[in-house]
Short mmCIF file of C-alpha atoms and ligand atoms in Angstrom, two decimals:
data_model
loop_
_atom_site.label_atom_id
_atom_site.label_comp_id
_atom_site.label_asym_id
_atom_site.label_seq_id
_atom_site.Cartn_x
_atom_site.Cartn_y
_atom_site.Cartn_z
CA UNK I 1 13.67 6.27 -32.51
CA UNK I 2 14.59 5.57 -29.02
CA UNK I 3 17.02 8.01 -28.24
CA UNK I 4 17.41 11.79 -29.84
CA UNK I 5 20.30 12.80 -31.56
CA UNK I 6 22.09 15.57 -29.42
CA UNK I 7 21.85 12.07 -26.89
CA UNK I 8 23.20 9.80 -29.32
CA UNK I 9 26.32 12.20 -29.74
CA UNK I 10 27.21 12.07 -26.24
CA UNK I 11 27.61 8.23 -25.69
CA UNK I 12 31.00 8.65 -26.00
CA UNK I 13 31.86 11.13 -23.56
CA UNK I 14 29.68 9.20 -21.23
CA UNK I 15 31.63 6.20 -21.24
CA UNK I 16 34.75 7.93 -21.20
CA UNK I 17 33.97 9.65 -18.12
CA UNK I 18 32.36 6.77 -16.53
CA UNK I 19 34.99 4.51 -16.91
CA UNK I 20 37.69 7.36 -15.48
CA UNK I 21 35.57 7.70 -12.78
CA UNK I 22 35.59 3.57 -12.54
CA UNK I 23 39.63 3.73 -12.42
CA UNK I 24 39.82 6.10 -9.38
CA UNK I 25 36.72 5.62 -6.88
CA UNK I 26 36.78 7.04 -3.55
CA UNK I 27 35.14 6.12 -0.35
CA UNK I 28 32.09 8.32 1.23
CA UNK I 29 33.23 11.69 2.33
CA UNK I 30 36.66 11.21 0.90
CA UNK I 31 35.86 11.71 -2.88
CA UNK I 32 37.82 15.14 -3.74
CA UNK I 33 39.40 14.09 -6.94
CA UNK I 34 35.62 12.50 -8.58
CA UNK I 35 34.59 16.51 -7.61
CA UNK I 36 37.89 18.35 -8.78
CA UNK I 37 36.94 15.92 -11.96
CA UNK I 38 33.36 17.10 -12.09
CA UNK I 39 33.92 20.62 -11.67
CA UNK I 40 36.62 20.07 -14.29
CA UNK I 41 34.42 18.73 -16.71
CA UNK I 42 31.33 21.04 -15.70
CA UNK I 43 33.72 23.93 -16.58
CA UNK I 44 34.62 23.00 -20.07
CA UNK I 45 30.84 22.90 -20.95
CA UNK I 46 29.47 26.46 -20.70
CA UNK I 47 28.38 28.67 -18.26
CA UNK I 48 26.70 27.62 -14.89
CA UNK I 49 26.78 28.56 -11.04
CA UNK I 50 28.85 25.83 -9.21
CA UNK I 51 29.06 25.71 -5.31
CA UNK I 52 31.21 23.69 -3.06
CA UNK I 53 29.18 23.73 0.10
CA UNK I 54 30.77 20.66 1.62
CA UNK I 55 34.20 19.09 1.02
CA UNK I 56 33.16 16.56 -1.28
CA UNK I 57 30.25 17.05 -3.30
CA UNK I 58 28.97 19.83 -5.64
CA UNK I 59 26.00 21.46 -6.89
CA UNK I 60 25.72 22.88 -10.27
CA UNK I 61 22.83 25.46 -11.65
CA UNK I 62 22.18 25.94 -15.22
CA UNK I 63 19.75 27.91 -16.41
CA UNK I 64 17.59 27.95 -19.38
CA UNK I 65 16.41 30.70 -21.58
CA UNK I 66 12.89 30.00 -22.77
CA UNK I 67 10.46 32.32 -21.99
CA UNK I 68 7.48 31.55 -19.70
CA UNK I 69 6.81 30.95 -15.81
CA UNK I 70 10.14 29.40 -14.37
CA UNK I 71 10.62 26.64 -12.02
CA UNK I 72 13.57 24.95 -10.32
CA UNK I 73 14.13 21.67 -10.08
CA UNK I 74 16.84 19.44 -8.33
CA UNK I 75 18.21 16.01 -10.20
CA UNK I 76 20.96 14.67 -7.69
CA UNK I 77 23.64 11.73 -8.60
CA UNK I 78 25.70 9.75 -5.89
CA UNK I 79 29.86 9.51 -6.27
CA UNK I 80 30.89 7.77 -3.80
CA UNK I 81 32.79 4.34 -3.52
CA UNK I 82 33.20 0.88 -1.57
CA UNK I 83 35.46 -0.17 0.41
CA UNK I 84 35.84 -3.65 -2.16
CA UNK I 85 38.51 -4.65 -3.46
CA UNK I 86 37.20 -5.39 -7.54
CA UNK I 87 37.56 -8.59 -9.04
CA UNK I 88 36.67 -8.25 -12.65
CA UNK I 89 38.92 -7.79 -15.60
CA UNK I 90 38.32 -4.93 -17.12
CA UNK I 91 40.88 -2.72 -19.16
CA UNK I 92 39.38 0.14 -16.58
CA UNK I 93 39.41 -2.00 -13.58
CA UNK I 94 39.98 0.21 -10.04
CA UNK I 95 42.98 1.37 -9.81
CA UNK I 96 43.19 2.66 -5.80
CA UNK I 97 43.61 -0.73 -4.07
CA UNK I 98 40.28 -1.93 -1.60
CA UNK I 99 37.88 0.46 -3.16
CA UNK I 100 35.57 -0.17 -5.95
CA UNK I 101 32.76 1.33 -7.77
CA UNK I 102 30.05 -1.64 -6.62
CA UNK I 103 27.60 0.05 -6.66
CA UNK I 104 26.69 1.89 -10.04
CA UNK I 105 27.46 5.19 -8.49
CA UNK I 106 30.47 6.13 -11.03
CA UNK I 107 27.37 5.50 -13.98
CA UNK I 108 24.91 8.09 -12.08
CA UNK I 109 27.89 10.58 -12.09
CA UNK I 110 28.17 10.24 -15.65
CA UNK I 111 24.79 10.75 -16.54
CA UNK I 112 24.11 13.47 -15.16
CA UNK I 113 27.63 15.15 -16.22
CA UNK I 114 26.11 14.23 -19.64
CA UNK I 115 22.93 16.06 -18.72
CA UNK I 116 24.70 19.27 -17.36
CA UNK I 117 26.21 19.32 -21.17
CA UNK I 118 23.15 18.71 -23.08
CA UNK I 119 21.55 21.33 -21.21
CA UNK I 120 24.22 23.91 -21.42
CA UNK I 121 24.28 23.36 -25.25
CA UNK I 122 20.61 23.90 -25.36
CA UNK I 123 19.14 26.42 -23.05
CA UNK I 124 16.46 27.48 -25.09
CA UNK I 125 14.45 24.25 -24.04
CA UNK I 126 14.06 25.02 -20.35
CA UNK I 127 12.10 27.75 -18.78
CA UNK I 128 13.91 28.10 -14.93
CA UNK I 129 17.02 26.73 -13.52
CA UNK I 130 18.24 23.06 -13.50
CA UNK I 131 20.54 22.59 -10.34
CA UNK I 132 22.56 19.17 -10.75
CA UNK I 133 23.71 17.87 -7.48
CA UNK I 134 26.78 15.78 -7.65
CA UNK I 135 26.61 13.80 -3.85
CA UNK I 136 29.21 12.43 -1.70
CA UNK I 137 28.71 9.50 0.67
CA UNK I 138 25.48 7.89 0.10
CA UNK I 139 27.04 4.78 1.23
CA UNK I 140 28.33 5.42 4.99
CA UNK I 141 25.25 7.30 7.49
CA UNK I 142 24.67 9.48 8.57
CA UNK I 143 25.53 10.31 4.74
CA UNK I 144 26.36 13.06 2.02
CA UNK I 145 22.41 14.21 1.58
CA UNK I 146 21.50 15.20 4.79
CA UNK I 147 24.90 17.55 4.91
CA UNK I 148 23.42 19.13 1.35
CA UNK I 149 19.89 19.76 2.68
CA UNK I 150 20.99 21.40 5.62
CA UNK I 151 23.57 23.62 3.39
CA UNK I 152 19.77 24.77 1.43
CA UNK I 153 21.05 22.75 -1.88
CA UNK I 154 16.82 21.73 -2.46
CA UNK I 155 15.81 25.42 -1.22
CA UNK I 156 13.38 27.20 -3.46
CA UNK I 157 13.32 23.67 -5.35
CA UNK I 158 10.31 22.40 -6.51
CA UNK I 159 11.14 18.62 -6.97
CA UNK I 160 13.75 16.14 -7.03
CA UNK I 161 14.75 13.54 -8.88
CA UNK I 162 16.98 10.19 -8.76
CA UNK I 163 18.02 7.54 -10.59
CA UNK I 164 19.62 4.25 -9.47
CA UNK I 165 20.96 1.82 -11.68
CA UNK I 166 20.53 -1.75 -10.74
CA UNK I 167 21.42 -5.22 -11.81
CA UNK I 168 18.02 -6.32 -10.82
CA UNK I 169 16.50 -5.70 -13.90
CA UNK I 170 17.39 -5.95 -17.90
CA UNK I 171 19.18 -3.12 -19.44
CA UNK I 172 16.71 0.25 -20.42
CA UNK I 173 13.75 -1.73 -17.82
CA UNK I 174 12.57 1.38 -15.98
CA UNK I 175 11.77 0.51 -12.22
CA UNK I 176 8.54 2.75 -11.37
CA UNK I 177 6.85 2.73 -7.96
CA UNK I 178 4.66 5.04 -6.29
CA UNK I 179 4.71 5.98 -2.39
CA UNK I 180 6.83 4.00 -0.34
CA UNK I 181 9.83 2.96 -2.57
CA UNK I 182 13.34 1.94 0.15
CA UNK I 183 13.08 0.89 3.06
CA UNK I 184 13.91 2.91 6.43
CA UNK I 185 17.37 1.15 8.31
CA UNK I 186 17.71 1.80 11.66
CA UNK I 187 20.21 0.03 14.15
CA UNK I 188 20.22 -0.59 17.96
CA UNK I 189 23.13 -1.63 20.43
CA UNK I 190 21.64 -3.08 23.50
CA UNK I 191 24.21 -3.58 26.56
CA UNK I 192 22.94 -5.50 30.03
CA UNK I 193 25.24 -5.34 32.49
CA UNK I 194 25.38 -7.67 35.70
CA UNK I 195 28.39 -9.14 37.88
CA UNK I 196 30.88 -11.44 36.92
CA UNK I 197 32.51 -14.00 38.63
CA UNK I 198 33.24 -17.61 39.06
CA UNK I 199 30.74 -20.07 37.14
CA UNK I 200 30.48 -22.81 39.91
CA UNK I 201 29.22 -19.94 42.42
CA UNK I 202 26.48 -18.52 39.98
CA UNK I 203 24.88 -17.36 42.96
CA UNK I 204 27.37 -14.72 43.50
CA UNK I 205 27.01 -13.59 39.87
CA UNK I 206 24.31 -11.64 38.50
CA UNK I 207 24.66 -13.18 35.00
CA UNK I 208 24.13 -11.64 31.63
CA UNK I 209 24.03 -14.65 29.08
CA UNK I 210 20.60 -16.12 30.08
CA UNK I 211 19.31 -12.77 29.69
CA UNK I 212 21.01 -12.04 26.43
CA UNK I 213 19.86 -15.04 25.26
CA UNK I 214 16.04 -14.87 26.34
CA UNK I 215 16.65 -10.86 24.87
CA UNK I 216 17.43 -12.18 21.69
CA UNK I 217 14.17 -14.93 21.52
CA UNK I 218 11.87 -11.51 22.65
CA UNK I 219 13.06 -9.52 20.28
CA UNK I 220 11.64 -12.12 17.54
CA UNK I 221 8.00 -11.26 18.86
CA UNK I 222 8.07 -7.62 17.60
CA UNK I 223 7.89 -8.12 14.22
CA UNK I 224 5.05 -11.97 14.99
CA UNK I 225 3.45 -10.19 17.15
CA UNK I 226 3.48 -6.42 17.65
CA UNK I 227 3.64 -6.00 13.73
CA UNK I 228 0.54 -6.79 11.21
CA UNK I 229 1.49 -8.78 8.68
CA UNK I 230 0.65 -6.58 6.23
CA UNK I 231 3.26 -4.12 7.24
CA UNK I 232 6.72 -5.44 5.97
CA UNK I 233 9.41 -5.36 9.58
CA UNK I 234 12.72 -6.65 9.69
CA UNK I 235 14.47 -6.87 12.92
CA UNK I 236 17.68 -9.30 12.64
CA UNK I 237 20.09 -9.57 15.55
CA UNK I 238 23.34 -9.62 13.77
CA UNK I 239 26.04 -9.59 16.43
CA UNK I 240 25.84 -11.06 19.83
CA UNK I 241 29.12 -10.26 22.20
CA UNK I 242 30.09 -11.87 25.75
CA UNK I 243 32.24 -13.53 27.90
CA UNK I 244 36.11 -14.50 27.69
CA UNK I 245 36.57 -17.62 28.92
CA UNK I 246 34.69 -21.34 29.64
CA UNK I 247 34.62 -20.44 33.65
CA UNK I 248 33.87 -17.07 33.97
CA UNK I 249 30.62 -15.37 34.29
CA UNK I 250 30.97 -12.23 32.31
CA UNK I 251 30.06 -8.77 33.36
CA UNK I 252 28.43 -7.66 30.52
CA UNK I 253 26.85 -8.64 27.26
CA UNK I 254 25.91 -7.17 24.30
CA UNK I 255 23.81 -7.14 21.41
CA UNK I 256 23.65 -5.62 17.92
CA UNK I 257 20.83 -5.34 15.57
CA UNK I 258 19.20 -4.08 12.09
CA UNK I 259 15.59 -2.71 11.93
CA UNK I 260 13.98 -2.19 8.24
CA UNK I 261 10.53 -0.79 8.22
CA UNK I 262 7.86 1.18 5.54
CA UNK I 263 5.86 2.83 7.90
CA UNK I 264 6.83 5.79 9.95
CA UNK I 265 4.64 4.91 12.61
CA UNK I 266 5.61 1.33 12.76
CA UNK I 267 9.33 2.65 13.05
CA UNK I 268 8.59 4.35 16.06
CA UNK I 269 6.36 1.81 17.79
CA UNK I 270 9.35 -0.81 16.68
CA UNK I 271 12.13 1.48 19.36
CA UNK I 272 9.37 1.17 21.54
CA UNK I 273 8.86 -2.35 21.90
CA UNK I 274 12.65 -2.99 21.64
CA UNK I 275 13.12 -0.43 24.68
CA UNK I 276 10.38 -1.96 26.58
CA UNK I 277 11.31 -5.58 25.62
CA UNK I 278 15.45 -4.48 27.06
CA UNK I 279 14.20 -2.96 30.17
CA UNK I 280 11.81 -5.32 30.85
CA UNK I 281 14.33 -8.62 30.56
CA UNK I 282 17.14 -6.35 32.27
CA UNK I 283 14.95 -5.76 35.30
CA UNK I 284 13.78 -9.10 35.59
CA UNK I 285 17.07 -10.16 35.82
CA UNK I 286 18.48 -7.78 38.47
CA UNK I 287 20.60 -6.51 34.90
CA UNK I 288 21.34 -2.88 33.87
CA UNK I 289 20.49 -2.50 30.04
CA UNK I 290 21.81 0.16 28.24
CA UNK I 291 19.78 0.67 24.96
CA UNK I 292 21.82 2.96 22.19
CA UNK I 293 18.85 3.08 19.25
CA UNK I 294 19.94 4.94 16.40
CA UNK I 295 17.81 6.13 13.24
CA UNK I 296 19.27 5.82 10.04
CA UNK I 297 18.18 6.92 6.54
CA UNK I 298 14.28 7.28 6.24
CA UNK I 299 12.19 6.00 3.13
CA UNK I 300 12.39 7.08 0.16
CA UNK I 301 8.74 8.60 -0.36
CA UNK I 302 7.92 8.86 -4.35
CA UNK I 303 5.28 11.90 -4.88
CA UNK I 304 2.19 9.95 -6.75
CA UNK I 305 1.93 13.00 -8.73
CA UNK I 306 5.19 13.19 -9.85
CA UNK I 307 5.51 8.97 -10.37
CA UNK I 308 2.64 9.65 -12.97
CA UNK I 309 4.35 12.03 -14.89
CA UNK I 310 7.72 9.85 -15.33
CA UNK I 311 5.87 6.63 -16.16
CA UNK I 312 3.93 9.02 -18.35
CA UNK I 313 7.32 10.37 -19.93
CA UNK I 314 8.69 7.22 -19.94
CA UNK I 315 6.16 5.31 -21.82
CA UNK I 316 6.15 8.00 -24.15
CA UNK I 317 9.50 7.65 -25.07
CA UNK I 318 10.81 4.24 -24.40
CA UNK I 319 7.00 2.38 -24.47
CA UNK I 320 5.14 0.12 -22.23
CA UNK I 321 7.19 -3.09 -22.83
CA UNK I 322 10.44 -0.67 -20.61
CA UNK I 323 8.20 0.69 -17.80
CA UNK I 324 7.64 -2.28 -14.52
CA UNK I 325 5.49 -1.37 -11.81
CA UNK I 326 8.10 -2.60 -8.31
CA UNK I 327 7.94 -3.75 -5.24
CA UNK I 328 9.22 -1.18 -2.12
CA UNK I 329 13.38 -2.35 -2.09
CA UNK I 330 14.81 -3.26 1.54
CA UNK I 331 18.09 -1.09 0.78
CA UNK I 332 18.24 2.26 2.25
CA UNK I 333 18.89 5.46 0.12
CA UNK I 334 19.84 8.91 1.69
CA UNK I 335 18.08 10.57 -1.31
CA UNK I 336 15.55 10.40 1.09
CA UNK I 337 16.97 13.72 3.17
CA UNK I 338 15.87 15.88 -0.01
CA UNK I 339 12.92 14.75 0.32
CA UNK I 340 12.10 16.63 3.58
CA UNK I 341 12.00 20.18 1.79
CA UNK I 342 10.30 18.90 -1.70
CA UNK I 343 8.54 16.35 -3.18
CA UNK I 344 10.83 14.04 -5.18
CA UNK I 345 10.98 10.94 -7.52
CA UNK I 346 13.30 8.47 -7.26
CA UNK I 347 13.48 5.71 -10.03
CA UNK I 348 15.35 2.44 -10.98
CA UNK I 349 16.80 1.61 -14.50
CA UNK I 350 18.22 -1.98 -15.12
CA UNK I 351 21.84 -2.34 -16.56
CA UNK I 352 21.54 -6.33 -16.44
CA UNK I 353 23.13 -8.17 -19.48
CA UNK I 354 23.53 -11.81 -18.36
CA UNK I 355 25.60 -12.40 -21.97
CA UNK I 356 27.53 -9.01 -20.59
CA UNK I 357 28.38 -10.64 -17.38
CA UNK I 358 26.32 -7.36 -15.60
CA UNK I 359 24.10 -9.49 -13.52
CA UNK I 360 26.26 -9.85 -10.65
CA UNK I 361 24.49 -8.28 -7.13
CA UNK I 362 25.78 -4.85 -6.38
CA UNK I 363 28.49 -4.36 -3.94
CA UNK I 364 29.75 -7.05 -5.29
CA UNK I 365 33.53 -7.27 -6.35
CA UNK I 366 32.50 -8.89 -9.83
CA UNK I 367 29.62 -6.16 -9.97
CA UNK I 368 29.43 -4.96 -13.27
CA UNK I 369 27.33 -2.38 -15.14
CA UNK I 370 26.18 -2.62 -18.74
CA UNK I 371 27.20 0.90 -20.16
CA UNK I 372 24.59 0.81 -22.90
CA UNK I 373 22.02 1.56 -19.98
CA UNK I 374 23.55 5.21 -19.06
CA UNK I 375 22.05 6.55 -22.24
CA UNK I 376 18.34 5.23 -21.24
CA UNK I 377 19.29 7.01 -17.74
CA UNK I 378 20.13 10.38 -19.81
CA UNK I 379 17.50 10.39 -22.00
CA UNK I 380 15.03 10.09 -19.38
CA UNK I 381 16.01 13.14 -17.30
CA UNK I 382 16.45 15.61 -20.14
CA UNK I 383 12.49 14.23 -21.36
CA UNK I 384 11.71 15.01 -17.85
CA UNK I 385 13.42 18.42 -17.52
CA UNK I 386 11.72 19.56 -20.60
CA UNK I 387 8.25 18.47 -19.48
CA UNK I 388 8.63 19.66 -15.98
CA UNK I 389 10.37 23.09 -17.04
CA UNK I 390 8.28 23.55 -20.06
CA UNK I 391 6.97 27.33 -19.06
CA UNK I 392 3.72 25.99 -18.51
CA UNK I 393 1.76 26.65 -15.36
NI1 NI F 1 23.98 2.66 -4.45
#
């Protein structure tokens, strides 16, 4: 069988509170009723150690009562929101106007509120302490993680795990890759500055739109030719701002742009070359540039040790024909914060039915999620909080 019992008995709970949390999302930073509903919840299961140590967000320790050496370990679930307004129809559909569950997010919270009740009902299982984080804003940087590592929530843990549900793959399809798994976003605002004036006397200007324009042609050359091929770069200049009207030389002009990378190194050499490509142009020009480069959520790095052991726990329970080796995903994931005070694993589970209508692209506002997949998403932590806090050394 697929699924254990005690797992079985909580699918309905699980929708229940999934599709609650689906009725009344709440934007990054902003979600205190999903937490006063978690701690709610958390409360009527049994005893564990809850702390608040942001405004939005929780953390939640249980822990287990086998006998042996104990370990911690960290699994952490996103709550937040998007600012969408849903277009489905759904008996559950959103009910706060512009913001939507696009993302999967209400599903993860469920899951693991699922988890935190197997786990209280059966202690006796796990040797050490379980601490659940429930995490705000994983949708708007600088983000809800980095707030929770600084406030110790991973301290004394030895890993962490994640889960993210995604409509790129069929329902109970467990996404597995080792190393490099999300890409690292980064963003830069680069501003030249010259002297306006009138266009028929472009003598008496110093003009920014040539340079903008020759700016945004260089800045193609540092992923062809600063970049091997090998390494996967995006740089994509997604906003371009000048001028005001058809005679006027503008003052200034101004560029915005999106940087994905793999590499840490490469994501450093990439500020460099954009810095050196902006002063460069500026001063040839007779143009001030100011460059405003900002670093955004890191890679998610999965621990090759601790990749083994899911895909080892996950072929064990669901078999080979569930487990895909992936590709490293361009989207960014804060989860990625934890992951500077432990090693961590960070996994994808499909909830695509096309005959469900669940294979719509998240933050979408027909995104759906096939609810059969939350008990796959269950399953697999409480398999891999057994192994992991089996006693063992
Ligand atoms: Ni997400």
């Amino acid at each position: 069988m697929t699924f254990e019992p005690a797992v079985l008995t909580i699918k309905d709970d699980l929708i229940a509170w999934r599709r609650h949390i689906h009725q009344y999302p709440e934007l990054s930073f902003k979600e205190f009723e999903t937490t006063q509903f978690i701690q709610k919840k958390l409360k009527t299961f049994g005893h564990m150690i809850i702390d608040r140590p942001t405004r939005t967000g929780l953390i939640a320790r249980v822990r287990g009562r086998k006998p042996g050496i104990p370990r911690t370990i960290a699994i952490r679930a996103d709550i937040d929101a998007l600012p969408i307004q849903e277009n489905n129809n759904l008996p559950f559909i959103s009910k706060n106007s512009n913001v939507m569950h696009a993302c999967g997010h209400d599903g993860h919270t469920a899951i693991l509120l699922a988890l935190a009740k197997l786990l209280i009902q059966d202690p006796c299982c796990i040797c050490g302490e379980v601490r659940l984080i429930f995490q705000h804003a994983e949708e708007l940087p600088p983000g809800g993680a980095i707030e929770l590592l600084e406030a110790g929530s991973v301290k004394g843990v030895e890993a962490v795990l994640g889960l993210h549900l995604s409509s790129n793959f069929d329902t109970g399809i467990f996404g597995v890759k080792q190393d490099v798994l999300t890409a690292a976003v980064d963003r830069f605002d680069i501003t030249l500055s010259g002297k306006g004036g009138h266009c028929a006397y472009p003598e008496q200007s110093l003009d920014p739109v040539p340079a903008m324009a020759e700016l945004i042609l260089a800045l193609q050359t540092v992923v062809s030719r600063k970049i091997a091929p090998q390494d996967p770069v995006v740089v994509s200049v997604c906003m371009a701002r000048t001028g005001t009207a058809y005679n006027i030389i503008p003052d200034d002009a101004a560029i915005t742009a999106s940087v994905r990378s793999f590499n840490p190194e490469t994501r450093k050499q990439i500020e460099r070359e954009v810095r050196q490509i902006a002063s460069g142009i500026a001063l040839s020009y007779g143009l001030e540039a100011v460059i405003d480069y900002e670093y955004g959520y890191p890679s998610v790095i999965n621990d090759p040790g601790l990749t083994q052991l899911a895909e080892k726990t996950l072929v064990r329970r669901f078999g080979e024909n569930q487990v895909m080796h992936i590709d490293s995903l361009m989207p960014g994931e804060d989860f990625s914060y934890f992951l500077h005070d432990c090693k961590g694993f960070f996994v994808e589970l499909g909830s695509r039915n096309t005959a469900k209508g669940t294979d719509q692209p998240h933050h979408n506002s027909k995104y759906q999620l096939d609810e059969d997949a939350l008990l796959y998403g269950v399953q697999y932590f409480l398999d891999m909080v057994r192994v992991m806090l089996n006693g063992v050394s």
